[in-house]
XYZ file of C-alpha atoms in Angstrom:
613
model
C 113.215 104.508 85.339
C 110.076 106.535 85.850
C 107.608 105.218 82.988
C 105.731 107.797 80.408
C 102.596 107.174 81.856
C 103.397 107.748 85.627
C 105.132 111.360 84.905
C 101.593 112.550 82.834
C 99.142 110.541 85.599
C 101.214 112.779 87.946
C 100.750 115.771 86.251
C 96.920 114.927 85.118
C 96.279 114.623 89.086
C 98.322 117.668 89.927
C 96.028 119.470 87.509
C 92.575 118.107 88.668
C 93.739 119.517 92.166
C 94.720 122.791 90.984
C 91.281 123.117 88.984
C 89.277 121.774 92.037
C 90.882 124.394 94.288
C 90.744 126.898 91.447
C 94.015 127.312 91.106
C 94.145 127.716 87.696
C 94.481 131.282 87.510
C 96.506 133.634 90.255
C 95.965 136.737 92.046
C 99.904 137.413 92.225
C 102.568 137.704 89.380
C 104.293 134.424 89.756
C 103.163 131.753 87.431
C 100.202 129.566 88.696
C 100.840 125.463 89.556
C 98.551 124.759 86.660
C 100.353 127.683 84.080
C 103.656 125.475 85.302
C 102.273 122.422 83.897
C 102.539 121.356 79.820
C 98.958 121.082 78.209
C 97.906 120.423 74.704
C 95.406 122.852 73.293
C 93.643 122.425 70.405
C 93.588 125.657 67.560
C 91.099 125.413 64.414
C 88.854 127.275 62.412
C 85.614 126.414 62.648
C 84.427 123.151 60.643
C 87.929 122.047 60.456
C 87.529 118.686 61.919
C 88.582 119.588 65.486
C 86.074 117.471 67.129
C 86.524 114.359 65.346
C 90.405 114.414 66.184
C 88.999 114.930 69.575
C 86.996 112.125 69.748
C 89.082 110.217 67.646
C 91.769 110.016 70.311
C 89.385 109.362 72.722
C 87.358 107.062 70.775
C 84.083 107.965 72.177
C 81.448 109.794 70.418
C 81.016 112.903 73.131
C 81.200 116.303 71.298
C 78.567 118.339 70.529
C 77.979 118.511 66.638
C 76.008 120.963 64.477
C 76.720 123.877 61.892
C 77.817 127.250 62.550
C 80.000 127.680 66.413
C 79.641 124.649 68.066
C 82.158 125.161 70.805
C 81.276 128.040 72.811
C 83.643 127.164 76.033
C 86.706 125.981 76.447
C 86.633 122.419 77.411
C 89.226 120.854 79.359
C 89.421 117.253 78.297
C 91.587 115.057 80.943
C 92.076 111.546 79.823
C 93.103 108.619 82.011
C 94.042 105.484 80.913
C 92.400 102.620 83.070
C 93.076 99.164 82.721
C 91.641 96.759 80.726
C 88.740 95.277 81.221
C 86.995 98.560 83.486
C 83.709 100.513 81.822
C 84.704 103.430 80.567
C 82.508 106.951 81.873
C 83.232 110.626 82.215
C 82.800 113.067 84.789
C 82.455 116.811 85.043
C 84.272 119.102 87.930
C 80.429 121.089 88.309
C 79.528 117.280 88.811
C 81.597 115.622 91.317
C 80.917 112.255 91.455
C 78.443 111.818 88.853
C 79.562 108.918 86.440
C 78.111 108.997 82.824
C 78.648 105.734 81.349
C 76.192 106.844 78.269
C 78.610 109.158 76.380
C 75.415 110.909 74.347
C 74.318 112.073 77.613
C 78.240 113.348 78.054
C 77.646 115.170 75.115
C 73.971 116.762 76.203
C 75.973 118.134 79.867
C 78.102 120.102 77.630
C 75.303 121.528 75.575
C 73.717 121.990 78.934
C 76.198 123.050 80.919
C 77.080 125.518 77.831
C 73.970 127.070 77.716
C 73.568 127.883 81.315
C 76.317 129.890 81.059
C 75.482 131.539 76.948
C 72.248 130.930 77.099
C 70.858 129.284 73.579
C 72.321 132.301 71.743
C 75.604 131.399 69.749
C 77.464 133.597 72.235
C 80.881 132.525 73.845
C 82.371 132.165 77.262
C 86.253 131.845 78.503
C 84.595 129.737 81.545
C 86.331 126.461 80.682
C 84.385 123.332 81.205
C 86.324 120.297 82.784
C 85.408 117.118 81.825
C 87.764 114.074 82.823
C 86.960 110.609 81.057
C 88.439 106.891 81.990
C 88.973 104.340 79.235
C 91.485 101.885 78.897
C 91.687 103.289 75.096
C 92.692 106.520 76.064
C 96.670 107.668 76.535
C 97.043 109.703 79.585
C 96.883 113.212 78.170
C 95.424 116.519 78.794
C 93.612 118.377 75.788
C 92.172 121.777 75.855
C 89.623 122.361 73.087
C 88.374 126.144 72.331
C 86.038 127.796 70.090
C 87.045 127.510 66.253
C 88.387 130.684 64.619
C 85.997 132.222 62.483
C 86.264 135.873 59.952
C 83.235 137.005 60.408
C 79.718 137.282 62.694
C 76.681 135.114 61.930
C 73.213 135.781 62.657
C 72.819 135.570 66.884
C 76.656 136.693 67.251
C 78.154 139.834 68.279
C 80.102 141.414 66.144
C 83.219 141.724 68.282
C 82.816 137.352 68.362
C 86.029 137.312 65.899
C 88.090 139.308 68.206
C 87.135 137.818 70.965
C 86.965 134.042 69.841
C 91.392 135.619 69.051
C 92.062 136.522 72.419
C 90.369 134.245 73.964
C 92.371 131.223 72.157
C 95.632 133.318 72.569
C 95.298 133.538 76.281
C 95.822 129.839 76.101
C 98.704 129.416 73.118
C 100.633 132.397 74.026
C 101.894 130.627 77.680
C 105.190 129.367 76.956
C 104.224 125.834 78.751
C 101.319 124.916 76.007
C 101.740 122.697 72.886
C 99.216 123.593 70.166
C 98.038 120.977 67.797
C 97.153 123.444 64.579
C 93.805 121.316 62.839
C 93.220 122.329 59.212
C 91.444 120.504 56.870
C 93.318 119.204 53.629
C 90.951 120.466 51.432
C 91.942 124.260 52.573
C 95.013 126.293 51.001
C 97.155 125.677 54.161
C 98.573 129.808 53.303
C 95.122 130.193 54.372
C 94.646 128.036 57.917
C 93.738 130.477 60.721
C 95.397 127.837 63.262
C 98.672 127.443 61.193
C 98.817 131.813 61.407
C 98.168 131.992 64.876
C 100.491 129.248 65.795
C 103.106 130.861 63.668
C 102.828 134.097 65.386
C 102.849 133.004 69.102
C 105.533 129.995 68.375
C 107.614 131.693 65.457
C 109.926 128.678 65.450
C 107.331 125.700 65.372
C 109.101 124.365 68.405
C 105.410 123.748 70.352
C 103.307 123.356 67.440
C 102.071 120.139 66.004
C 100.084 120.087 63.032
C 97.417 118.234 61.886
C 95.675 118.133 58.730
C 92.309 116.565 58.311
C 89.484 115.512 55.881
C 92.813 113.801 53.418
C 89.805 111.406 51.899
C 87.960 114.419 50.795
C 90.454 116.128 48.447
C 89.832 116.317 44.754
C 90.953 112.910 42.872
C 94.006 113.464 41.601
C 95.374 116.059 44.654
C 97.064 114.487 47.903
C 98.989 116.671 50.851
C 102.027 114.822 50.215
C 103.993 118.143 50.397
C 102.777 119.278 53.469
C 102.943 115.916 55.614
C 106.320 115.828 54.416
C 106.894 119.174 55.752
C 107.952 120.824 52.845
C 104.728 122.326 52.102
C 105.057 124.121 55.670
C 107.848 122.958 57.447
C 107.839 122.261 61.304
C 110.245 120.952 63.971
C 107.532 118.506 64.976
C 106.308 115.622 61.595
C 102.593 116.498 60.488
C 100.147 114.130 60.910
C 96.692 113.149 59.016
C 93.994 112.221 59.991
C 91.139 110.621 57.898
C 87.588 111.631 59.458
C 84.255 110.195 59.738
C 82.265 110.431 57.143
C 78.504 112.165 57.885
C 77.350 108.729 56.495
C 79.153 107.046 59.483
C 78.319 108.972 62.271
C 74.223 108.940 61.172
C 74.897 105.344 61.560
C 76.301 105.981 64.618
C 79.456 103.736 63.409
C 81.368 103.214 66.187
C 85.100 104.594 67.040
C 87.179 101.314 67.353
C 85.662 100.267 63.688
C 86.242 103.776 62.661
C 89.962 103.541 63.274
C 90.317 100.294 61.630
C 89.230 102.428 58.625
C 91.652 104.857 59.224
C 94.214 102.469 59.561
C 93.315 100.261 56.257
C 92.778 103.799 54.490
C 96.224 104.960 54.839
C 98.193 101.071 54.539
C 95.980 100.774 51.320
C 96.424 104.599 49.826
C 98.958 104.822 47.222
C 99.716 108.593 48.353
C 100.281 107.908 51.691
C 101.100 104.183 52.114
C 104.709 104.926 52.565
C 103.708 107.533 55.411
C 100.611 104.850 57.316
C 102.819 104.001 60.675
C 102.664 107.969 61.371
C 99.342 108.417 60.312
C 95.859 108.807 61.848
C 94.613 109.001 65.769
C 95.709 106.422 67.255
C 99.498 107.711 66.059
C 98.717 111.268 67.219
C 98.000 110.275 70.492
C 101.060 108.369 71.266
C 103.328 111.205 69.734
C 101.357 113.538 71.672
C 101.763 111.916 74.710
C 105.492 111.251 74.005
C 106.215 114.430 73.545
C 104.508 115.424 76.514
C 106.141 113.645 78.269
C 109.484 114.708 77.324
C 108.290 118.237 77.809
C 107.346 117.522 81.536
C 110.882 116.523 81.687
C 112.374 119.256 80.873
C 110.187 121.347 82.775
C 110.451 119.394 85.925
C 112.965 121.196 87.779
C 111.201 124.523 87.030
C 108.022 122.848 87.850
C 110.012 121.656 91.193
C 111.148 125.063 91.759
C 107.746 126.946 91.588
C 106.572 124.192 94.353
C 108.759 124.601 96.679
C 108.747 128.287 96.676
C 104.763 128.462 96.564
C 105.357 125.619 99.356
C 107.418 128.648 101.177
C 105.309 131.427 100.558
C 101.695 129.517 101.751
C 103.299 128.618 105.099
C 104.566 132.568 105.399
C 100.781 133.403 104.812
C 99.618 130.683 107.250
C 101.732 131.946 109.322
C 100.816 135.291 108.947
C 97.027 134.816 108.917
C 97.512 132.748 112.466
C 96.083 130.042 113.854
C 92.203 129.053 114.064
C 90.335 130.659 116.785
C 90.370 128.809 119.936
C 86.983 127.763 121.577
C 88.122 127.341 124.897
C 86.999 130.917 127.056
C 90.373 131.095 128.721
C 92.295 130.652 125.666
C 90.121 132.929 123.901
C 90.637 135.853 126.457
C 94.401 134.937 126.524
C 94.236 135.717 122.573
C 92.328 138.999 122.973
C 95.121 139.836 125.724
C 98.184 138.912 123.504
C 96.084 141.184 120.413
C 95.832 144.171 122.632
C 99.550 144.101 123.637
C 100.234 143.405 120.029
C 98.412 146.514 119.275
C 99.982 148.664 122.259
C 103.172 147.833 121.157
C 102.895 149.190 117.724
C 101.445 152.549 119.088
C 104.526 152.836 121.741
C 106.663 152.336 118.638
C 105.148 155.316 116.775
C 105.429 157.665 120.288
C 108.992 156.706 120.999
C 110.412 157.067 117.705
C 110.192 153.326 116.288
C 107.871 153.873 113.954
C 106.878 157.395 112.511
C 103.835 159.510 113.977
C 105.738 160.745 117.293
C 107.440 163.316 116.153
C 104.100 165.123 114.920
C 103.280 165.352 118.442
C 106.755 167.383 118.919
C 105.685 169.240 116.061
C 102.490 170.872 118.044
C 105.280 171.831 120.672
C 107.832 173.780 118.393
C 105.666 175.010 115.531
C 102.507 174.855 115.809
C 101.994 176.402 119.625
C 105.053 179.555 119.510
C 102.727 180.332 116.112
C 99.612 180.493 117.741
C 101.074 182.336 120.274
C 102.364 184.910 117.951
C 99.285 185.276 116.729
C 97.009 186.554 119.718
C 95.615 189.918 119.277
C 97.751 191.856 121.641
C 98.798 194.775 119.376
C 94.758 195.305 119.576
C 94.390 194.602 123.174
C 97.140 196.973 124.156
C 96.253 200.401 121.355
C 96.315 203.205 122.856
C 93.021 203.572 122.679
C 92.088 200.366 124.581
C 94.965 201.365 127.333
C 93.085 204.749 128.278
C 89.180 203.049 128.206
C 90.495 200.206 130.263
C 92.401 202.509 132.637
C 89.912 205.377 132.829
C 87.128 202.701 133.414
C 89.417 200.826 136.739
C 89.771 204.664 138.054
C 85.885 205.548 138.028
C 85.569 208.520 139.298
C 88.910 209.362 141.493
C 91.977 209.218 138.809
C 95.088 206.993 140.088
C 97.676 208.905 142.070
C 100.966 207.528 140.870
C 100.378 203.849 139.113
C 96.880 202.619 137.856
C 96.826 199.067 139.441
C 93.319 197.965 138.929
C 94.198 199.448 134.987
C 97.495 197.274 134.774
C 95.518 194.011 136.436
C 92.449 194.212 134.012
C 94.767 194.890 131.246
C 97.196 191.629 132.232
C 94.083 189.597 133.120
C 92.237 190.523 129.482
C 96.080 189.379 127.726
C 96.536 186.711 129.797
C 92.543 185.392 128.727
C 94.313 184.622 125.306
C 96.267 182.284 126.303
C 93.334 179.960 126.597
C 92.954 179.797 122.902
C 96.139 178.198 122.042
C 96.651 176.206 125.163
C 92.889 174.472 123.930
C 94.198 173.902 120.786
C 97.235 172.354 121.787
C 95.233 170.034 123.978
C 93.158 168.855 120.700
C 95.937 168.459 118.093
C 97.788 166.285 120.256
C 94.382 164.528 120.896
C 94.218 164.241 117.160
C 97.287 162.769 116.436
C 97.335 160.240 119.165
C 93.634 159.283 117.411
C 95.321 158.922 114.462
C 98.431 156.572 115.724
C 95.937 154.538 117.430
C 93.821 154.156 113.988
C 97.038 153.509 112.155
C 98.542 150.937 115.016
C 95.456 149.202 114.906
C 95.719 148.776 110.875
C 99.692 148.081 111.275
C 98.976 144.998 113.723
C 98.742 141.965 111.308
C 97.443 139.961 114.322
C 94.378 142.250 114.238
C 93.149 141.985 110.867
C 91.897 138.540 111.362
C 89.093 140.103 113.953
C 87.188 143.273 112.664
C 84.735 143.405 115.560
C 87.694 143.200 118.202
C 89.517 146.208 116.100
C 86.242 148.152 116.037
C 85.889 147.403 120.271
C 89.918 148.468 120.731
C 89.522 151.509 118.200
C 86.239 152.463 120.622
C 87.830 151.717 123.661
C 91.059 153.800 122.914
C 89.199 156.497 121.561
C 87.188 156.885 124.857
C 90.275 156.850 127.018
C 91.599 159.411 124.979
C 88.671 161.185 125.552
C 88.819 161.147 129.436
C 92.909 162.114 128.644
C 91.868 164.982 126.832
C 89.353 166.621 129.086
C 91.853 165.900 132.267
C 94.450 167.383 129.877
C 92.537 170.695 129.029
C 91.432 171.320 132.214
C 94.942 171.460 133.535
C 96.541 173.740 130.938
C 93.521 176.187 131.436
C 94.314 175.793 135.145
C 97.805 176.699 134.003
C 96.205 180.020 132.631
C 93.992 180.913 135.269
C 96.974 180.617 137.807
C 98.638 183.099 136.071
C 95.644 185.599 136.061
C 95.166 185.112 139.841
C 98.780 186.146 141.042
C 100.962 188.698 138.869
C 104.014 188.477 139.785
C 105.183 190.950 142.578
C 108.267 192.054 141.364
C 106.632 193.507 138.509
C 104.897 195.899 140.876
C 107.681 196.699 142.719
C 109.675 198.078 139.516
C 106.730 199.777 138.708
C 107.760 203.184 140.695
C 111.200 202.945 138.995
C 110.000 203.157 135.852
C 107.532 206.154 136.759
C 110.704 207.899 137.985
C 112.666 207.276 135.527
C 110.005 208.295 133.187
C 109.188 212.166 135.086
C 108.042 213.406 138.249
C 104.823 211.500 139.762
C 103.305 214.956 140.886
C 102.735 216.625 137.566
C 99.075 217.450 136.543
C 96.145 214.609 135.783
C 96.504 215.919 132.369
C 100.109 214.729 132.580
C 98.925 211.243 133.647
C 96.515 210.977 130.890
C 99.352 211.586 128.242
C 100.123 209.598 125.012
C 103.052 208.455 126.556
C 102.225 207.162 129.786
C 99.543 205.363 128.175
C 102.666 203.956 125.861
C 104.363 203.258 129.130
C 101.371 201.189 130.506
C 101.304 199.411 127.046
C 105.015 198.727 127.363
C 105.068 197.175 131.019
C 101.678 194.952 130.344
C 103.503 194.023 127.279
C 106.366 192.961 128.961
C 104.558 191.621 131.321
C 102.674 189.185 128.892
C 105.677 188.270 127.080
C 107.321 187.011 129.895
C 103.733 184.892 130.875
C 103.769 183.333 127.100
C 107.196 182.124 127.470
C 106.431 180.385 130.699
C 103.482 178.829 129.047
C 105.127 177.609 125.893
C 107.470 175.781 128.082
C 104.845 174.476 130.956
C 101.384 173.856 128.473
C 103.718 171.116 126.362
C 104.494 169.402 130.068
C 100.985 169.475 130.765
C 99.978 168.086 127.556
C 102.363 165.516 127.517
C 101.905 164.562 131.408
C 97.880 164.454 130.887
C 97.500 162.774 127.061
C 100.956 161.249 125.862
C 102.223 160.002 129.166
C 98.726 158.143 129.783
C 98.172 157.079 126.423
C 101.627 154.963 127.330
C 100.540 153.753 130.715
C 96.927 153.201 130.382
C 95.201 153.427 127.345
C 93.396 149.921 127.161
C 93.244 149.528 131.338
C 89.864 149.906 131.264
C 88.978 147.891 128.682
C 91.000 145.210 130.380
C 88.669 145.241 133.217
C 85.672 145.343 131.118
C 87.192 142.169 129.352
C 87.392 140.384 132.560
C 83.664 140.704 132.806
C 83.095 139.073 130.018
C 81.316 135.255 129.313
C 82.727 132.925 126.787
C 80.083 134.049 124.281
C 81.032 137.619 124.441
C 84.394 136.922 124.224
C 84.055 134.873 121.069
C 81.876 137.739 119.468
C 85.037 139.171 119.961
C 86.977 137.024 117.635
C 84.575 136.668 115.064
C 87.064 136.744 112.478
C 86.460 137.934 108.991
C 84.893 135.846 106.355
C 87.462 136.656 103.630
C 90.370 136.236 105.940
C 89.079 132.833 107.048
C 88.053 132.375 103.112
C 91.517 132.732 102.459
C 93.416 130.540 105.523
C 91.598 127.606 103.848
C 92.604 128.585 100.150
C 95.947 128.891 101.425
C 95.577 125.242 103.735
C 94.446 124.164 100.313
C 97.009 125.091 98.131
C 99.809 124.096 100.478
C 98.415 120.699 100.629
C 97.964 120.648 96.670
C 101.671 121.782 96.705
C 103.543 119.037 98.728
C 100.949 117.152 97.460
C 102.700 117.512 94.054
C 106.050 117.445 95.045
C 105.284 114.337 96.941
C 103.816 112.858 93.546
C 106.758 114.455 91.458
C 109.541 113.198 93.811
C 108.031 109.374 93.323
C 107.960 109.000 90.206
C 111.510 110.501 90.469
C 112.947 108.158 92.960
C 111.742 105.169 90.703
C 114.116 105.983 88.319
């Protein structure tokens, strides 16, 4: 059967890891390793005998003492039981290994280490010290102790130190996975403990709390806490236990701990109030009954504990796998990476032309709305006034008027109409341009592969943008080709109806003043009209081809070919510029190499002490 001690070493090694790797604290919603695993924390006002319980269960003098806030961090005590015979010495996490067998000068790295993060104010900090100590005295046990509760400010504090002293010790009670040992002295109204209210208000039902009440040798002669240790004072699921402190007296004389809980011991076997009560009395007890019950809570926890593993364990390897492997050094492999990015990357931005992914149909968009709108739009109502019709016409037949039709009139009035068409044809050109800009900017970002590399991105975004660039240009000069091909040859049969239509219209011999009438100007307005309407629905259908041909098309065949040959130029050092990968990224592969490690690490260790059962 898995022992007591092996289940808490487990768990004090699974949370030395976590707090090395600073996983302690999460940037997701699930519940960290460390938030998983049971802790005691320690709850008191201030002066209420907190560190002495502290160091009586360690039995080393260690804590700083003084008036006023002592404890200005939270210290996170891990004891370790070694066997017997071995020194005992402590070690700090800011101080890996650094072993202080003097425990005064354990007690001066807090104060040290305290003030280089407060400064010698009497401010407070929710940076937690760690501080892990080895004695073959100790139970294996993990203690948090925080800042004593106070009511109000003393000289040096801010006022807000009250509130903030409160949330910083309910960040660490509220989590449904800590047991709070509640210190209040016996010579205190226990209505009035701040530790007993808080606990009562995070753990309504006493089911984490333990309570301890100090100081029982300084109560008035002829008083005793009989009521309370006998929980009927202030009942709790859990037995109280007291605890007889050292006097001042004692720790002047720097009395040590061992001889101090042989005074303990003889003070409750020889007290007439609470002989009856000595075998679950004083430090020594509390430990054990700490430790018990810590271990019983692991316990219970375990298969939510061996739960959270395995699906941490699940979604670390996803990340790995997500984030890739390391970075080659080899030059061939290296380009062989680049190549398998780049089709990784030209793959997405297919995707969004054909329809896999959105973006595409944008491009369709410039076809059916945006181009019919803009062609709409041209001035021709302006070009074609009346007024325009007889300057443009009068001005082709200079001085000798035009016998039957004006044909130089009709040709510089079609090739001024048909000079619009450049507008939207241009425009066309440079919204597609835009969008494909845009797919390439967003395929780039949608290519998890990539995001590892920011200077390869950056040379891909630059290289795609100047192909698109050369697409673009080859792209508007053929859909302006498209326009000037239909200025340089009007259809004939346009022409040839001409005479109809004068026929129709009266006889082609009546007087120059006849010719110059409203409505054969109307008439020439009509036909060029015509004329142009039957040009602008050629275009709409042959400026998309031309587009699509010269920008979309290529885009899809060739967009990184020349970058490809530029690669191939390329040294090993070049190419590894290439795949400098980002610092954070490469930050976080080892966090998460880390953390997996921690992970089976603990499931190894959990599944051990399992199988010896």
């Amino acid at each position: 059967m898995a022992t007591m001690e092996s289940l808490i070493v487990t768990v004090n090694r699974i949370q030395r890891a976590c707090t090395v790797l600073g996983d302690h604290g999460g940037d997701t919603n699930l519940p960290t390793l460390w938030e998983a695993l049971p802790s005691v924390v320690v709850v008191g006002g201030q002066s209420s005998g907190k560190s002495s319980v502290l160091e009586s269960i360690v039995g080393r003098d260690f804590l700083p003492r003084g008036s006023g806030i002592v404890t200005r961090r939270p210290l996170v005590l891990q004891l370790h039981k070694t066997e017997r015979g071995l020194q005992e010495y402590g070690e700090f996490l800011h101080l890996p290994k650094k072993k202080f067998t003097d425990f005064s000068m354990v007690r001066k790295e807090i104060q040290d280490e305290t003030d280089r993060m407060t400064g010698k104010s009497k401010q407070i900090s929710p940076v937690p010290i760690h501080l892990s100590i080895y004695s073959p005295n100790v139970v294996n046990l993990t203690l948090i102790d925080l800042p004593g509760l106070t009511k109000v400010a003393v000289e040096g504090q801010p006022e807000s130190i009250v509130q903030d002293i409160e949330i910083m010790v309910r960040s660490y009670v509220e989590k449904p996975n800590c047991i709070i040992l509640a210190i209040t002295p016996a010579n205190q109204d226990i209505a009035t403990s701040d530790a007993m209210k808080l606990s009562r208000e995070v753990d309504p039902t006493g089911e984490r709390t333990f309570g301890v009440l100090t100081k029982l040798d300084l109560m008035d002669k002829g008083t005793n806490a009989i009521d309370v240790l006998e929980g009927r004072a202030y009942p709790l699921q859990h037995p109280w236990v007291g605890i007889v402190n050292r006097s001042q007296a004692d720790i002047k004389k720097n009395v040590d701990m061992i001889a101090s809980r042989r005074k303990e011991r003889e003070f409750f076997a020889s007290s007439p109030d609470y002989g009856h009560l000595a075998s679950k009395m004083g430090s020594e007890y509390l430990a054990k009954v700490l430790s018990k019950h810590l271990e019983s809570v692991i316990r219970a926890r375990l298969p939510g504990i061996t739960s959270l593993i395995n699906k941490s364990i699940e979604e670390l390897e996803a990340e790995l796998s997500h984030l890739g492997r390391s970075v080659a050094v080899d030059a061939g492999a290296q380009l062989y990476t680049i190549l398998e990015l780049c089709r990784a990357f030209d793959r997405i931005f297919k995707e969004h032309l054909d329809g896999g992914r959105p973006g595409g149909d944008r491009i369709y968009g410039v076809f059916d709305h945006q181009l019919p709108a803009a062609l709409r739009k041209l001035p021709f109502d302006r070009h074609l006034s009346l007024q325009n019709i007889r300057k443009v016409v009068s001005e082709a037949d200079g001085y000798q008027p035009h016998l039957i039709a004006p044909e130089q009139g009709y040709r510089r009035l079609i090739d001024g109409a048909l000079n619009y068409f450049r507008g939207p044809a241009e425009a066309s050109v440079d919204a597609v341009h835009f969008l494909l800009k845009e797919l390439v900017r967003r395929s780039i970002a949608e290519t998890q592969e990539l995001k590892r590399f920011p200077t390869l991105q950056a040379e891909i975004a630059a290289a795609a943008s100047e192909a698109l660039e050369r697409f673009r240009e080859e792209s508007k000069k053929t859909t302006l080709r498209m326009v000037d091909m239909e200025s340089s040859y009007l259809t004939v049969d346009f022409f040839r109806k001409l005479p109809q239509e004068v026929e129709k219209g009266g006889n082609p011999t009546s007087s120059s003043v006849d010719r110059y009438a409203e409505s054969h100007f109307r008439r020439i307005g009509s036909n060029v009209y015509s004329y142009v309407g039957m040009v602008s629905d050629t275009l709409r259908n042959t400026i998309p081809k031309a587009v699509v041909y010269c920008q979309v098309r290529e885009a899809k065949q060739s967009l990184l070919d020349h970058f490809y040959i530029q690669l191939g130029k390329k040294e090993g050092k070049q190419l590894a510029q290439l795949l400098d990968e980002d610092p954070a990224l490469m930050e976080r592969r080892q966090q998460c190499v880390k953390r997996l490690e921690l992970n089976k690490s603990a499931r190894d260790e959990i599944d051990s002490v399992l199988w010896a059962r």
